[in-house]
Coordinates of C-alpha atoms in Angstrom, one line a residue:
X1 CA -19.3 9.5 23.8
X2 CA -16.6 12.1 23.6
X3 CA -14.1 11.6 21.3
X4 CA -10.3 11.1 22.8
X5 CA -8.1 14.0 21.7
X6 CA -4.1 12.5 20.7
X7 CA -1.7 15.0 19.0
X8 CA -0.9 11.3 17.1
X9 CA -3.9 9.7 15.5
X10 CA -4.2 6.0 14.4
X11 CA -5.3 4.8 11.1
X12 CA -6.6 1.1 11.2
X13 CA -7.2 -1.0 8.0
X14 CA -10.2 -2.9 8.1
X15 CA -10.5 -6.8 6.9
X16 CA -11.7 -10.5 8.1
X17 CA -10.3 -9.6 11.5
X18 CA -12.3 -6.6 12.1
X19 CA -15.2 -5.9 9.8
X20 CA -17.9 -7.4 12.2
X21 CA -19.6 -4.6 14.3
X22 CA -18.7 -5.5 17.8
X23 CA -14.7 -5.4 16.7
X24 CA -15.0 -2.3 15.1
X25 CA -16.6 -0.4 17.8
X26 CA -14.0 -1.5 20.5
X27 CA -11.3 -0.3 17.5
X28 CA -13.1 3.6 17.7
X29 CA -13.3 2.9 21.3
X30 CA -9.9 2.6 21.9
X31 CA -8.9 5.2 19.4
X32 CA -8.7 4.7 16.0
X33 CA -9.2 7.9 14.3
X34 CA -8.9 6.5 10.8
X35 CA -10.3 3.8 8.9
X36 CA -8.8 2.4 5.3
X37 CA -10.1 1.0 2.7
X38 CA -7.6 -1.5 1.1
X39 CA -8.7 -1.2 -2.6
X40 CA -5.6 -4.0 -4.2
X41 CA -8.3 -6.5 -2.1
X42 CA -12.4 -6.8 -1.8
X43 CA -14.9 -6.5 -4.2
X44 CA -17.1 -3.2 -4.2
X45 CA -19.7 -4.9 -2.1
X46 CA -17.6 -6.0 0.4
X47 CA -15.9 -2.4 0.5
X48 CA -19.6 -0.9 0.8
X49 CA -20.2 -3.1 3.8
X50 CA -17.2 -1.4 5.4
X51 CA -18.3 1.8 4.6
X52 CA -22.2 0.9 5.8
X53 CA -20.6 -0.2 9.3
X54 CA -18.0 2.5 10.1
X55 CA -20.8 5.1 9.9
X56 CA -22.7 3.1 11.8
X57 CA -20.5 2.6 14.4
X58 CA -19.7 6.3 14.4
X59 CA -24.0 7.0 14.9
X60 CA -23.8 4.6 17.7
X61 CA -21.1 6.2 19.5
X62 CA -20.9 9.7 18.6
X63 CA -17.6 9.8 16.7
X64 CA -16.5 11.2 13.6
X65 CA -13.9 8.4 12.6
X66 CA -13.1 9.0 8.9
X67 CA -12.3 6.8 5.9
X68 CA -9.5 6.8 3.4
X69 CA -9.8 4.8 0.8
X70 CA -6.2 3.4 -0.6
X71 CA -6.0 2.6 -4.1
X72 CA -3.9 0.1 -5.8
X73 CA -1.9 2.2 -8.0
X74 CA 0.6 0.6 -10.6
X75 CA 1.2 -2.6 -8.4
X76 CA 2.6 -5.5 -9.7
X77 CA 1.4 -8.9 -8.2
X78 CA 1.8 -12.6 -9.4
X79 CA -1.0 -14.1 -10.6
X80 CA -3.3 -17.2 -9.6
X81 CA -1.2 -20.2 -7.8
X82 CA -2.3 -23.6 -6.7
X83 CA -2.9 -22.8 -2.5
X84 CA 0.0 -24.3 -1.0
X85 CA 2.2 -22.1 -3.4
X86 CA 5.2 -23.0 -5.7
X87 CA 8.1 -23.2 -3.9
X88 CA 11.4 -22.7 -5.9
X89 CA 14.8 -23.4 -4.7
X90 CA 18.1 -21.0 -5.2
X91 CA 19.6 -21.6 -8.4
X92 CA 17.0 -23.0 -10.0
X93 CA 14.7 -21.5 -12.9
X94 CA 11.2 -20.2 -13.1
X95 CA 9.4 -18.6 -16.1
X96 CA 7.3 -15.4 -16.0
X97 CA 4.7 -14.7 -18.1
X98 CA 2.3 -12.0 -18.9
X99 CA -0.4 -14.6 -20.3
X100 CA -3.0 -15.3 -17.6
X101 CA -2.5 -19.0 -16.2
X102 CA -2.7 -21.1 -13.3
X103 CA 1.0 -21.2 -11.9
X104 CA 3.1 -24.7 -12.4
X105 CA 6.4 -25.4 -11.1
X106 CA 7.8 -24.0 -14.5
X107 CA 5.7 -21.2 -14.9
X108 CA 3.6 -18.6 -13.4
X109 CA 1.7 -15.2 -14.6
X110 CA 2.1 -12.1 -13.7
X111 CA -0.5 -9.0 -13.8
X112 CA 1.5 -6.6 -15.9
X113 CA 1.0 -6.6 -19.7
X114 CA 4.4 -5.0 -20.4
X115 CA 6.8 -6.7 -17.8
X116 CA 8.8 -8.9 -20.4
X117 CA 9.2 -5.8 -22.5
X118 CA 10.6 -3.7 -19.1
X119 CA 13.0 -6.1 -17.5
X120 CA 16.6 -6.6 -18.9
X121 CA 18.7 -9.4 -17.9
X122 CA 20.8 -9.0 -14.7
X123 CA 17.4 -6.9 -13.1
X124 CA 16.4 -8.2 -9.8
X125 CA 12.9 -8.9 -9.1
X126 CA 11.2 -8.9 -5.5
X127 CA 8.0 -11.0 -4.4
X128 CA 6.1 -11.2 -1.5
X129 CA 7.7 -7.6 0.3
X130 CA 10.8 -8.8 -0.7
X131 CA 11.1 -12.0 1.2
X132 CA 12.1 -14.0 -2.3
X133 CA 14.9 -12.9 -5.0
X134 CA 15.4 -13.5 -8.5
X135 CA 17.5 -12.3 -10.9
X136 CA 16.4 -11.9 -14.7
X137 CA 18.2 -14.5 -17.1
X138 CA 16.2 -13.7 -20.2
X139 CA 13.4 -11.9 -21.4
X140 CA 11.7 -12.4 -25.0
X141 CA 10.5 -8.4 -24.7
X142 CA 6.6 -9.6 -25.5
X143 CA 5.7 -12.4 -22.7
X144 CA 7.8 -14.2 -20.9
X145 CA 10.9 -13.7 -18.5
X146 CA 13.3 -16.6 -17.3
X147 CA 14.3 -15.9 -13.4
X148 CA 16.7 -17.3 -11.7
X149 CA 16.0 -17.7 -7.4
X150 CA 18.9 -16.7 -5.8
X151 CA 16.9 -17.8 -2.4
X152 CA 15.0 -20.5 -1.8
X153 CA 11.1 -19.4 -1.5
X154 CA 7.5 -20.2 -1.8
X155 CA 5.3 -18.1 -4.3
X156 CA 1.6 -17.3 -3.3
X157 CA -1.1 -15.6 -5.6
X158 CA -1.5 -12.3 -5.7
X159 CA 2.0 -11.6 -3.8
X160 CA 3.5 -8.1 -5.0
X161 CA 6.7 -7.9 -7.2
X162 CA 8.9 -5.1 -6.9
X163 CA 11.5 -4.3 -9.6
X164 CA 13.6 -2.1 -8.2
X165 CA 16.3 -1.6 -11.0
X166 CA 13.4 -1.0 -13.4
X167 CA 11.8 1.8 -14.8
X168 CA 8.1 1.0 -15.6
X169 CA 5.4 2.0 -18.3
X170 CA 2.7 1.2 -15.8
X171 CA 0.7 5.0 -15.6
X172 CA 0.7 6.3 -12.5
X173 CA -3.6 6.0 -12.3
X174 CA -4.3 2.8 -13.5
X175 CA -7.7 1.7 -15.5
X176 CA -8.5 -0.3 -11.7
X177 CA -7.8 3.0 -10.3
X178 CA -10.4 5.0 -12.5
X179 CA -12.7 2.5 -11.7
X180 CA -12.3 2.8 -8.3
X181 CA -12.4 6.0 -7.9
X182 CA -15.5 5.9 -9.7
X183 CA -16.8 3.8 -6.5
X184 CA -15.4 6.0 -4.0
X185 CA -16.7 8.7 -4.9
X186 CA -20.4 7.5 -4.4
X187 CA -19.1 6.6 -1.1
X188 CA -18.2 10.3 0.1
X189 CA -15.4 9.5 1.7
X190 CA -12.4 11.6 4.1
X191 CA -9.3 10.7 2.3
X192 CA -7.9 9.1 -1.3
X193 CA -4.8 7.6 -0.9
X194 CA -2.6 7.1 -4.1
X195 CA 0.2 4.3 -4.1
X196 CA 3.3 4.1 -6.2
X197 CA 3.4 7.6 -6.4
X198 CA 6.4 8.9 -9.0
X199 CA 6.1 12.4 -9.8
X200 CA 3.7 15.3 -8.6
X201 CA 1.9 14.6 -12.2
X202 CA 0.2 11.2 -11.0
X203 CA -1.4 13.5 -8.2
X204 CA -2.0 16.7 -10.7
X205 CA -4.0 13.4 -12.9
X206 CA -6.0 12.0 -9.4
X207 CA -6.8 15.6 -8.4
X208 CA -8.2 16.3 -12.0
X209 CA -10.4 13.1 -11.8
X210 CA -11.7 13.8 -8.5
X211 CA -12.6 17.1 -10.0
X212 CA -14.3 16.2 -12.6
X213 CA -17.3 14.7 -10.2
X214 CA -19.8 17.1 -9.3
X215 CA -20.0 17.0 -5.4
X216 CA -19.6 19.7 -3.1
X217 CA -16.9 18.1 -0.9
X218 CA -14.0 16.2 -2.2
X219 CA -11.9 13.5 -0.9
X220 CA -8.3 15.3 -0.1
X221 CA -5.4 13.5 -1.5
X222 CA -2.5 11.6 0.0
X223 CA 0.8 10.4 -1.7
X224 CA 1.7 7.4 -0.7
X225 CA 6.1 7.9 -0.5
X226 CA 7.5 4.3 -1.9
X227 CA 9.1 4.8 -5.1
X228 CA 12.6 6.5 -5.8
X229 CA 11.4 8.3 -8.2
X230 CA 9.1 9.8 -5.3
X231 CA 12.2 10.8 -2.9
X232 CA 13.5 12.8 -6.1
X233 CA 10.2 14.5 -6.6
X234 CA 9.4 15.0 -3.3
X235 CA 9.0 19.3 -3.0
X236 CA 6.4 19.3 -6.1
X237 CA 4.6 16.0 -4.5
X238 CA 4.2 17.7 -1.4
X239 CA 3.0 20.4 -2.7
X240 CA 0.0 19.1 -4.9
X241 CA -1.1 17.1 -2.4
X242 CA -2.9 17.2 1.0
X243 CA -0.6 14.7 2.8
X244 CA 2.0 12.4 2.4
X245 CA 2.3 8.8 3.8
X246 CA 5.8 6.9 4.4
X247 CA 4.7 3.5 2.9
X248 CA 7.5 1.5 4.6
X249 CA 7.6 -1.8 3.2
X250 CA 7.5 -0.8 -0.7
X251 CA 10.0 1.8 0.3
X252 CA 12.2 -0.4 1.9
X253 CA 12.3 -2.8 -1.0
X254 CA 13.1 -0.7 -3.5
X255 CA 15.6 1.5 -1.8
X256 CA 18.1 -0.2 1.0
X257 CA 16.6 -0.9 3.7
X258 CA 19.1 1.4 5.9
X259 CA 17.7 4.5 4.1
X260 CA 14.4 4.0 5.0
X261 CA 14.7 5.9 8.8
X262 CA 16.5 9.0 7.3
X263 CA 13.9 9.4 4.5
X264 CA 11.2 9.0 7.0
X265 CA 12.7 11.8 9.3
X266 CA 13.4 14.1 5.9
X267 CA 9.8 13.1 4.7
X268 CA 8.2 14.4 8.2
X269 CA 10.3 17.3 8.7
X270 CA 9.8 18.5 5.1
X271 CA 5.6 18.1 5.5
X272 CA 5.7 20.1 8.8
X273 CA 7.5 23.3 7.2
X274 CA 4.8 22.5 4.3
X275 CA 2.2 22.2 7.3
X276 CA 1.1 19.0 5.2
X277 CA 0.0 15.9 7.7
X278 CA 2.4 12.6 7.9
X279 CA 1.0 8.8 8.0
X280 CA 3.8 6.2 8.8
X281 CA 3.1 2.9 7.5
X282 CA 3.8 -0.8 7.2
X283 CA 4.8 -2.7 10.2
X284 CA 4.3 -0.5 13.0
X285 CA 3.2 -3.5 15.1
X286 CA 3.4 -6.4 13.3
X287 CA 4.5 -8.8 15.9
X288 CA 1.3 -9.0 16.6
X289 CA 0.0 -11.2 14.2
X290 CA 1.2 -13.8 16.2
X291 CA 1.5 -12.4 19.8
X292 CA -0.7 -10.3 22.3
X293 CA 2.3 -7.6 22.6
X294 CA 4.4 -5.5 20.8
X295 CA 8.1 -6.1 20.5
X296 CA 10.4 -3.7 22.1
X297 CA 11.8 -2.7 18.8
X298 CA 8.2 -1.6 17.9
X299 CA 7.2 0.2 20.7
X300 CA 10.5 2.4 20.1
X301 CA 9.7 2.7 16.1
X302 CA 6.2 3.9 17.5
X303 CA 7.7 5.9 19.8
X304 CA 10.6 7.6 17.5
X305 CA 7.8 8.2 14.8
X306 CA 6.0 10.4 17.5
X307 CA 8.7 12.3 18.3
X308 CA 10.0 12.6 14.5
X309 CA 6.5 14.9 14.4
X310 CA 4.3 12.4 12.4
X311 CA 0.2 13.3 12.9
X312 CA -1.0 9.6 11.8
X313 CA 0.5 5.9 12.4
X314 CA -1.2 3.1 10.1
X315 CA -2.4 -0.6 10.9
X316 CA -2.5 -2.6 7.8
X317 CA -2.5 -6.4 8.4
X318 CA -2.4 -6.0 12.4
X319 CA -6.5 -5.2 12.4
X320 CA -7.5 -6.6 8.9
X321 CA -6.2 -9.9 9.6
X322 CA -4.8 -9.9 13.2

């Protein structure tokens, strides 16, 4: 089979949806360029699998599709809750804790040794892409952090928490990461993709590790854009690294929301004078989920990202669970 040549490729992030053979194939057939690896989810068996099938796909059909493989980076999620969730309504409390526990109406845990010691009262705290709110009441600086919900919300397990008037101790490689990258390197894959990216030292650190393996091709490096700290260090991060993705939905959470367009345009404008390739993520069709076409609104976002310059467009939950 020959290979379809697009000026725009497609990244697809594999899952439950699409990790049987026959799905994946029709994915390569009908473009995807690009397959992730979501390494916040999946155990290393699972992610081998995944591995084990794209290249098999790619013998049976003559394609070179190539793998990134994202890592977590210094993401903060809740911990373990009861399935249906625990919902909390505005103005009422909930306690955070850095002690792992099953989640009760009063409290829950959260996977971040240091977060009682980084929050200050008045901080806001975002869960679940920023669909619920709370505001910090107290904190004891060594476990535990009284919220306050200033929206009415349902907390699942393993939902991400952005705090977006905090400054983190979280390194930019975690211990999970090392690990990981451990893993992927065994697997000889295309891409590494760093997340939570804050300076062009977290990449100098990956770039070091990934150096520090003896093989004779390396993964190349790309920093994921969705911290502020990123948008101020943006020149140096472009320039350690071999591509930058716009990670939308962190971004968008802990910068407003209506800055979010005019950073992507700066952040693909400033990679094509670097002649450094652009991934826009998060949400590029996620109307379909739940329906068997896009909405206008995200045929135009595709459409403006296109013409913005961008060489890559990601599908996260839209093929891993879609």
């Amino acid at each position: 089979m020959t290979e379809k040549k697009m000026k725009t490729k497609i990244v697809a992030t594999i899952g439950p949806a699409s990790q049987s053979k026959p799905v994946l194939t029709e994915m390569i057939k009908a473009g995807v360029n690009v397959i992730r690896l979501n390494f916040s989810h999946g155990s290393y068996e699972e992610q081998l699998e995944r591995v084990n099938l794209v290249r098999s796909v790619n013998k049976d059909l003559g394609t070179k599709t190539a793998i990134l493989a994202d890592l977590q980076g210094p993401k903060i999620r809740t911990g373990m809750v009861p399935d249906a969730g625990i919902t909390v309504k505005k103005g009422e409390q909930i306690t955070f804790t850095n002690e792992p526990m099953m989640g009760t109406q009063e409290k829950i845990s959260v996977q971040y040794h240091y977060f009682a010691r980084d929050v200050s009262p008045g901080d806001q705290i975002m869960v679940d892409d920023g669909k619920l709110l709370y505001k910090v009441i107290s904190t004891d600086k060594e476990k535990e952090v009284v919220l306050e919900a200033m929206v009415e919300g349902t907390i699942k397990s393993r939902k991400g928490i952005n705090l977006p008037d905090t400054d983190i101790s979280m390194p930019g490689l975690t211990e999970k990461d090392k690990e990981d990258v451990d893993f992927i390197m065994s697997l000889e894959v295309n891409w590494i993709a760093l997340s939570f990216v804050r300076s062009a030292n977290d990449i100098i650190e990956l770039r070091d590790l990934i150096n520090s393996y003896d093989k004779a091709v390396k993964p190349k490096i790309i920093a994921k854009i969705e911290k502020p700290e990123a948008i101020k260090d943006i020149d140096k991060i472009i320039s350690v690294s071999d591509g930058i993705m716009v990670a939308r939905g962190d971004l968008g959470i802990e910068v407003p929301q209506e800055k979010v367009p005019v950073f992507q345009k700066q952040l693909v404008r400033k990679c094509l004078d670097a002649s450094k390739p652009t991934i826009i993520a998060t949400q590029m069709m996620e109307g379909m989920l739940s329906n068997v076409r896009p909405t206008r609104a995200e045929v135009s976002d595709v459409a403006n990202s296109v013409l913005d310059g961008a060489d890559a467009l990601m599908l996260s939950g839209e093929t891993s669970v879609g």
